[in-house]
PDB file of C-alpha atoms and ligand atoms in Angstrom:
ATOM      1  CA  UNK A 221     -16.218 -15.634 -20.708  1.00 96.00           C
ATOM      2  CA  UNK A 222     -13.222 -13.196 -21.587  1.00 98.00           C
ATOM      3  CA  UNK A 223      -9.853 -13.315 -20.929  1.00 98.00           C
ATOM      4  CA  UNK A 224      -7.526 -10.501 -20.602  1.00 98.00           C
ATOM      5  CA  UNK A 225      -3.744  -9.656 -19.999  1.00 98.00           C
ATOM      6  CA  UNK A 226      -2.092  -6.413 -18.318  1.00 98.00           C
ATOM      7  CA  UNK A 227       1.344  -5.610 -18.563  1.00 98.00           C
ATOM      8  CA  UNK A 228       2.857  -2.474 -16.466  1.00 98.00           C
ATOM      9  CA  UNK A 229       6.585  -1.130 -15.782  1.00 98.00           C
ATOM     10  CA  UNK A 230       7.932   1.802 -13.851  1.00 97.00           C
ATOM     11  CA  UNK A 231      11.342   3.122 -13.135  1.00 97.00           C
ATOM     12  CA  UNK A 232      12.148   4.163  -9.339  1.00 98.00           C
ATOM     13  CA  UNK A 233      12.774   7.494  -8.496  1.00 96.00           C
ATOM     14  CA  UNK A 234      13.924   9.285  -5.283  1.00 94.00           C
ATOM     15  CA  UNK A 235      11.744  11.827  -3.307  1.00 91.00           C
ATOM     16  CA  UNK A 236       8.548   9.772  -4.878  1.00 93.00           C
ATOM     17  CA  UNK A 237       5.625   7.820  -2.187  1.00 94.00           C
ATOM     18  CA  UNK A 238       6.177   4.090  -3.277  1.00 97.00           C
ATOM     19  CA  UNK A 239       2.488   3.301  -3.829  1.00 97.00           C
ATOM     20  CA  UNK A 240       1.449  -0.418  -4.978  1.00 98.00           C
ATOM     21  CA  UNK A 241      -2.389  -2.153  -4.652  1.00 98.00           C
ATOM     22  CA  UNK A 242      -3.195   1.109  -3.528  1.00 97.00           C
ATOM     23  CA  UNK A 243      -1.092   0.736  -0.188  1.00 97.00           C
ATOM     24  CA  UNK A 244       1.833   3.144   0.743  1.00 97.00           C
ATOM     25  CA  UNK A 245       5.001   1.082   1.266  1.00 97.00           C
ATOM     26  CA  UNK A 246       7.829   2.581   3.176  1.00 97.00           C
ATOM     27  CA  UNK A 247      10.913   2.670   1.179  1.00 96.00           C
ATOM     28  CA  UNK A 248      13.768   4.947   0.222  1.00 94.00           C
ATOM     29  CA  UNK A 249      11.931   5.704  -3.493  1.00 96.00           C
ATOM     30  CA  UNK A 250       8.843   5.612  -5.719  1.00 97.00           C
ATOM     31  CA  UNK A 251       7.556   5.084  -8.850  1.00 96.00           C
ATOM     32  CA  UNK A 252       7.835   7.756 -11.467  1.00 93.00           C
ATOM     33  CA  UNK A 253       4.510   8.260 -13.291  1.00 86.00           C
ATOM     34  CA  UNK A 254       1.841  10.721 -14.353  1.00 78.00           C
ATOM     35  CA  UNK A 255      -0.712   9.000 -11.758  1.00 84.00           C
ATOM     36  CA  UNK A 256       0.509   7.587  -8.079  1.00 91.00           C
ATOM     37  CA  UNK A 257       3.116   5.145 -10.418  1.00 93.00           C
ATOM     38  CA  UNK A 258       0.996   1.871  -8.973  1.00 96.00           C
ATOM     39  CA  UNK A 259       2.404  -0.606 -11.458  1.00 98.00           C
ATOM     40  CA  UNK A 260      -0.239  -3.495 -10.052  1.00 98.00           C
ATOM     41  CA  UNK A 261      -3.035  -1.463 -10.563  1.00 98.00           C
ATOM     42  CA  UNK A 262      -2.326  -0.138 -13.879  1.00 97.00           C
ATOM     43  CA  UNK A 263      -1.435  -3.671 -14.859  1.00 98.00           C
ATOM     44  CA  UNK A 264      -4.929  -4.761 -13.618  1.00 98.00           C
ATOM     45  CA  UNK A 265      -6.541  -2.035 -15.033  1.00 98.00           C
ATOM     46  CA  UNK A 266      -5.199  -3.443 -18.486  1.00 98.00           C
ATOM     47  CA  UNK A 267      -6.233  -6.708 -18.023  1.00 98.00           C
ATOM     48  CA  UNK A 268     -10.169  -5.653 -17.388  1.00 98.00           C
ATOM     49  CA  UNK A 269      -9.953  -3.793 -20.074  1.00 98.00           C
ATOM     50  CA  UNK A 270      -8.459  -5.862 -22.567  1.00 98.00           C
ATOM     51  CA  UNK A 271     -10.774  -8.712 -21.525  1.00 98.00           C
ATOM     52  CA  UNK A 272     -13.787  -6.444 -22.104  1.00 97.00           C
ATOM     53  CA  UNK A 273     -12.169  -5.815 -25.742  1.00 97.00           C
ATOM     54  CA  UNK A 274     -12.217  -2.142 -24.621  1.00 96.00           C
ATOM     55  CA  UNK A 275      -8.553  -0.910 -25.925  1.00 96.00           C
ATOM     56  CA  UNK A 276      -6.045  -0.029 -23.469  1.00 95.00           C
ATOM     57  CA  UNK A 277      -5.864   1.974 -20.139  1.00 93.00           C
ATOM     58  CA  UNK A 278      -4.139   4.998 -21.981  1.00 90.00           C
ATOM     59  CA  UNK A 279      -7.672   5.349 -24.045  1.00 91.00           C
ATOM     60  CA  UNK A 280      -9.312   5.478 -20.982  1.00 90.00           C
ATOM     61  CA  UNK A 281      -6.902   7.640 -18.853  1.00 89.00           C
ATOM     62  CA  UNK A 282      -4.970   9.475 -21.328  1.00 86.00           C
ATOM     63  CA  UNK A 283      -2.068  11.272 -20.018  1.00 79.00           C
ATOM     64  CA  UNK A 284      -2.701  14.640 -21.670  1.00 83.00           C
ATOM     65  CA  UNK A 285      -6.136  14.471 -19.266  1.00 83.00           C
ATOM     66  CA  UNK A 286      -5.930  17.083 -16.815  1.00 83.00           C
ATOM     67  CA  UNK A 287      -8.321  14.991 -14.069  1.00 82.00           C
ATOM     68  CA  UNK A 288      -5.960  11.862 -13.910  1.00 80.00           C
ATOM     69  CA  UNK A 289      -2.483  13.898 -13.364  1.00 75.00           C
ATOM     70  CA  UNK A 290      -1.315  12.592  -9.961  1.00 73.00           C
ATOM     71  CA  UNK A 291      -4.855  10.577  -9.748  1.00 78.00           C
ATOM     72  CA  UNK A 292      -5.232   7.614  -7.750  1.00 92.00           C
ATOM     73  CA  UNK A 293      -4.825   4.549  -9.760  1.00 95.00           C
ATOM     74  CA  UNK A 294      -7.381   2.633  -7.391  1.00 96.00           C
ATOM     75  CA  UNK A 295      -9.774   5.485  -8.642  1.00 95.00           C
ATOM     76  CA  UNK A 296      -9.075   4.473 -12.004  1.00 95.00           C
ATOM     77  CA  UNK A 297      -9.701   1.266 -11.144  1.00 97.00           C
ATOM     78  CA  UNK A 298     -12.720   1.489 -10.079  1.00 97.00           C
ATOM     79  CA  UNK A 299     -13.954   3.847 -13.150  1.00 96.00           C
ATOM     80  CA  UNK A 300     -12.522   0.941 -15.606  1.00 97.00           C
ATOM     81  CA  UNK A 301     -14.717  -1.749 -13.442  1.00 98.00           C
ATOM     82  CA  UNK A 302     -17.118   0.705 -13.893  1.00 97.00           C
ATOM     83  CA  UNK A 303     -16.586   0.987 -17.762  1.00 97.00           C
ATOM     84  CA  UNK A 304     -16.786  -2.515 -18.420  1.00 97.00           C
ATOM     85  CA  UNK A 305     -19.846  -3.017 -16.311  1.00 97.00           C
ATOM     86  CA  UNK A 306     -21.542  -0.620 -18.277  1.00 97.00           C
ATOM     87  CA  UNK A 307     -20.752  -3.064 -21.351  1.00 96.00           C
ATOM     88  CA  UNK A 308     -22.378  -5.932 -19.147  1.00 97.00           C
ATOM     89  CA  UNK A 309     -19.350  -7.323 -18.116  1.00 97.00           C
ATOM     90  CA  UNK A 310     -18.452  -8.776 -14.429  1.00 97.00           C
ATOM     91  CA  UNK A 311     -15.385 -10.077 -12.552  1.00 98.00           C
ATOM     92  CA  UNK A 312     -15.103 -14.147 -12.482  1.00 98.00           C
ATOM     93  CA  UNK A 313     -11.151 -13.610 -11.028  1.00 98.00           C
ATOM     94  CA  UNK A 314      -8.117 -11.659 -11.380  1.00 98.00           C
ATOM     95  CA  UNK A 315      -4.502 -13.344 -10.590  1.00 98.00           C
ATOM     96  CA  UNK A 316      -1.338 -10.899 -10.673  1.00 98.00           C
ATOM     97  CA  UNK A 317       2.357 -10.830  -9.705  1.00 98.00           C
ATOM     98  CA  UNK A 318       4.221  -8.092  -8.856  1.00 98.00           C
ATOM     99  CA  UNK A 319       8.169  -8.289  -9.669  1.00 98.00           C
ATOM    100  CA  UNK A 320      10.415  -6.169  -7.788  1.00 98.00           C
ATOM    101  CA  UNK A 321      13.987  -6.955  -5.878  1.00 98.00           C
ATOM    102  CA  UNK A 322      13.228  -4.652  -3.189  1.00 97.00           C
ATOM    103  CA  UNK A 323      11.058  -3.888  -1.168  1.00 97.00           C
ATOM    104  CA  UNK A 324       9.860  -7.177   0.174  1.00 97.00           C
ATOM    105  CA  UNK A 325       6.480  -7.074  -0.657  1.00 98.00           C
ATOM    106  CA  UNK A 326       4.486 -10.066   0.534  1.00 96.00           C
ATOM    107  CA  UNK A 327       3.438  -8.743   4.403  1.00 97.00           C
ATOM    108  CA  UNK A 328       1.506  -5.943   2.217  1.00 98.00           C
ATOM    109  CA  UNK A 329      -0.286  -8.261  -0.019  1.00 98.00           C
ATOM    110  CA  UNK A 330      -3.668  -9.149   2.450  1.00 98.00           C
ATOM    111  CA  UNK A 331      -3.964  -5.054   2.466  1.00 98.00           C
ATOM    112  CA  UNK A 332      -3.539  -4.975  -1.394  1.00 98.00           C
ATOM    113  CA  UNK A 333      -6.171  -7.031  -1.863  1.00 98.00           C
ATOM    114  CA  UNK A 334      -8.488  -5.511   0.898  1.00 98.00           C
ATOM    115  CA  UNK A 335      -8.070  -2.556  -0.419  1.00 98.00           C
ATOM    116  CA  UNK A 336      -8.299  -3.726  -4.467  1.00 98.00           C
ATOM    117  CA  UNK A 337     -11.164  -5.490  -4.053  1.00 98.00           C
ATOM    118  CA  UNK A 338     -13.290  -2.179  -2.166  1.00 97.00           C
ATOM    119  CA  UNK A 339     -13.199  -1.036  -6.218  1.00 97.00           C
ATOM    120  CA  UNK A 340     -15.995  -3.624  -7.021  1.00 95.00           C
ATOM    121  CA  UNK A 341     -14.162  -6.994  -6.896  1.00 97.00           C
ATOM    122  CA  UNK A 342     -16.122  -9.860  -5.810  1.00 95.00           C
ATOM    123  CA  UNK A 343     -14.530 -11.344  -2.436  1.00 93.00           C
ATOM    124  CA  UNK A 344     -12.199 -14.492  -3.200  1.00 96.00           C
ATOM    125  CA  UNK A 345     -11.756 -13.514  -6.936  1.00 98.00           C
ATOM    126  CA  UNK A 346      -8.525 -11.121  -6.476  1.00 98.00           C
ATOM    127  CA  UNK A 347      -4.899 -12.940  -5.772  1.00 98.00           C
ATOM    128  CA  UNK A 348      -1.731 -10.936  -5.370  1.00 98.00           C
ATOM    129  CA  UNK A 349       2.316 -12.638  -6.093  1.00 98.00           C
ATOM    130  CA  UNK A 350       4.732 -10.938  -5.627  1.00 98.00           C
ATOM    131  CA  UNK A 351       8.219 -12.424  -6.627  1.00 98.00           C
ATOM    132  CA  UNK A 352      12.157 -10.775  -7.644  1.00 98.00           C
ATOM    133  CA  UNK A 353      13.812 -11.688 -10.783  1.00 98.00           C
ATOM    134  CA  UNK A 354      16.885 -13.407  -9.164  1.00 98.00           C
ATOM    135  CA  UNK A 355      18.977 -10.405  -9.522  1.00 98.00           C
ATOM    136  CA  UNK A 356      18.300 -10.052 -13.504  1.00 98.00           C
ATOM    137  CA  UNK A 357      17.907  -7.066 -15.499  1.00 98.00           C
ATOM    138  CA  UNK A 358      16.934  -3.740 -14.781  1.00 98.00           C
ATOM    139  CA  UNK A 359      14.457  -5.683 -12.129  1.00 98.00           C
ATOM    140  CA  UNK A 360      17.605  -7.336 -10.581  1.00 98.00           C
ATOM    141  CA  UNK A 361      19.524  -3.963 -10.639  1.00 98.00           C
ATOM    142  CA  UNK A 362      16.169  -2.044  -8.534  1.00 97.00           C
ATOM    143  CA  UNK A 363      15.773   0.271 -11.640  1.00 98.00           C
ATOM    144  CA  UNK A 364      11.757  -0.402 -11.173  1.00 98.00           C
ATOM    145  CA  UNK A 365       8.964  -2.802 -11.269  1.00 98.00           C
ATOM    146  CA  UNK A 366       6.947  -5.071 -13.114  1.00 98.00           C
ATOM    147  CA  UNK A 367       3.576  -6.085 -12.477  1.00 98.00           C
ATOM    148  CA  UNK A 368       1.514  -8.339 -14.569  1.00 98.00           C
ATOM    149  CA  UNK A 369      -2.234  -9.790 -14.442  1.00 98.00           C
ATOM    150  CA  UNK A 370      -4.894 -11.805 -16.053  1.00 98.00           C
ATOM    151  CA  UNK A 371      -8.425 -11.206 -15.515  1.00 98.00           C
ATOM    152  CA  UNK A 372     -11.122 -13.040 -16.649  1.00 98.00           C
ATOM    153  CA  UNK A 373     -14.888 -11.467 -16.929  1.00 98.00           C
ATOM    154  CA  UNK A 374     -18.373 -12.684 -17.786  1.00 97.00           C
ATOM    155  CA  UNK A 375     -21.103 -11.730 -19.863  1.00 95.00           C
ATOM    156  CA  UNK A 376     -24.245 -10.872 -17.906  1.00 84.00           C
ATOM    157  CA  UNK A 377     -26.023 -10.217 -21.316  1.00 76.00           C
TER     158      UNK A 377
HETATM  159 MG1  LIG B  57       1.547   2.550 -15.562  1.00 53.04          MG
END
């Protein structure tokens, strides 16, 4: 068994689709990135990877790489699964929180996971928080969003 831990952050920004676990939320603003901007994904992404011992998700989708500009993060979600499967690796669970003061997210999260899991995520082994930060910080202020997650894979070699 390996563990890993993903860490994401994006700043809003007007006239952007707010996309998050794949899902388009409607809401005045976005997430500035050179994908879609889905701060859970890329933060799950990170986790898979690290626990695989693989690097980073900016190895694997580097920004200067023509094919992920404005790619789908679920896409690149499913190549990571992908990546690590190659290495023998499989899901056990993944748990993740999203922080955010606005929009309320938790009506979306049964879709997130519907649609997270479709990458290659066994049933039952995907849960979604989602939680503010009491006001806080550049959270509490709506500058952007935090997501975090832990995954944790096993060997099938
Ligand atoms: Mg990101």
């Amino acid at each position: 068994m390996r563990i890993g831990i993903g860490y994401d952050s994006h700043r809003f920004s007007a006239g952007r689709r707010l996309i998050l676990g794949g899902l388009k939320i409607p809401y005045g603003k976005g997430l500035l990135g050179h994908s879609d901007g889905d701060v859970l994904v890329h933060a799950i992404i990170d986790s898979i990877i690290g626990a695989a011992g693989m690097g980073d998700i900016g190895r694997h989708f580097p920004d200067t790489d023509p094919r992920w500009k404005d790619a789908s993060s679920i896409e690149m979600l499913r190549d990571a699964i992908g990546a690590v499967g190659e290495r023998g690796y499989g899901i056990v669970n993944i748990d993740s929180t999203i922080i955010t003061e606005e929009p309320r997210l938790s009506p979306y999260i049964p879709d997130m996971i519907d649609i997270i899991s479709k990458t290659g995520i066994p049933e039952g082994a995907l849960n979604i928080k989602a939680k503010t930060n009491e006001g806080m910080g550049f959270i509490g202020r709506g500058e952007g969003v935090v997501a975090i997650s832990v995954a944790l894979l096993y060997s099938g070699r």
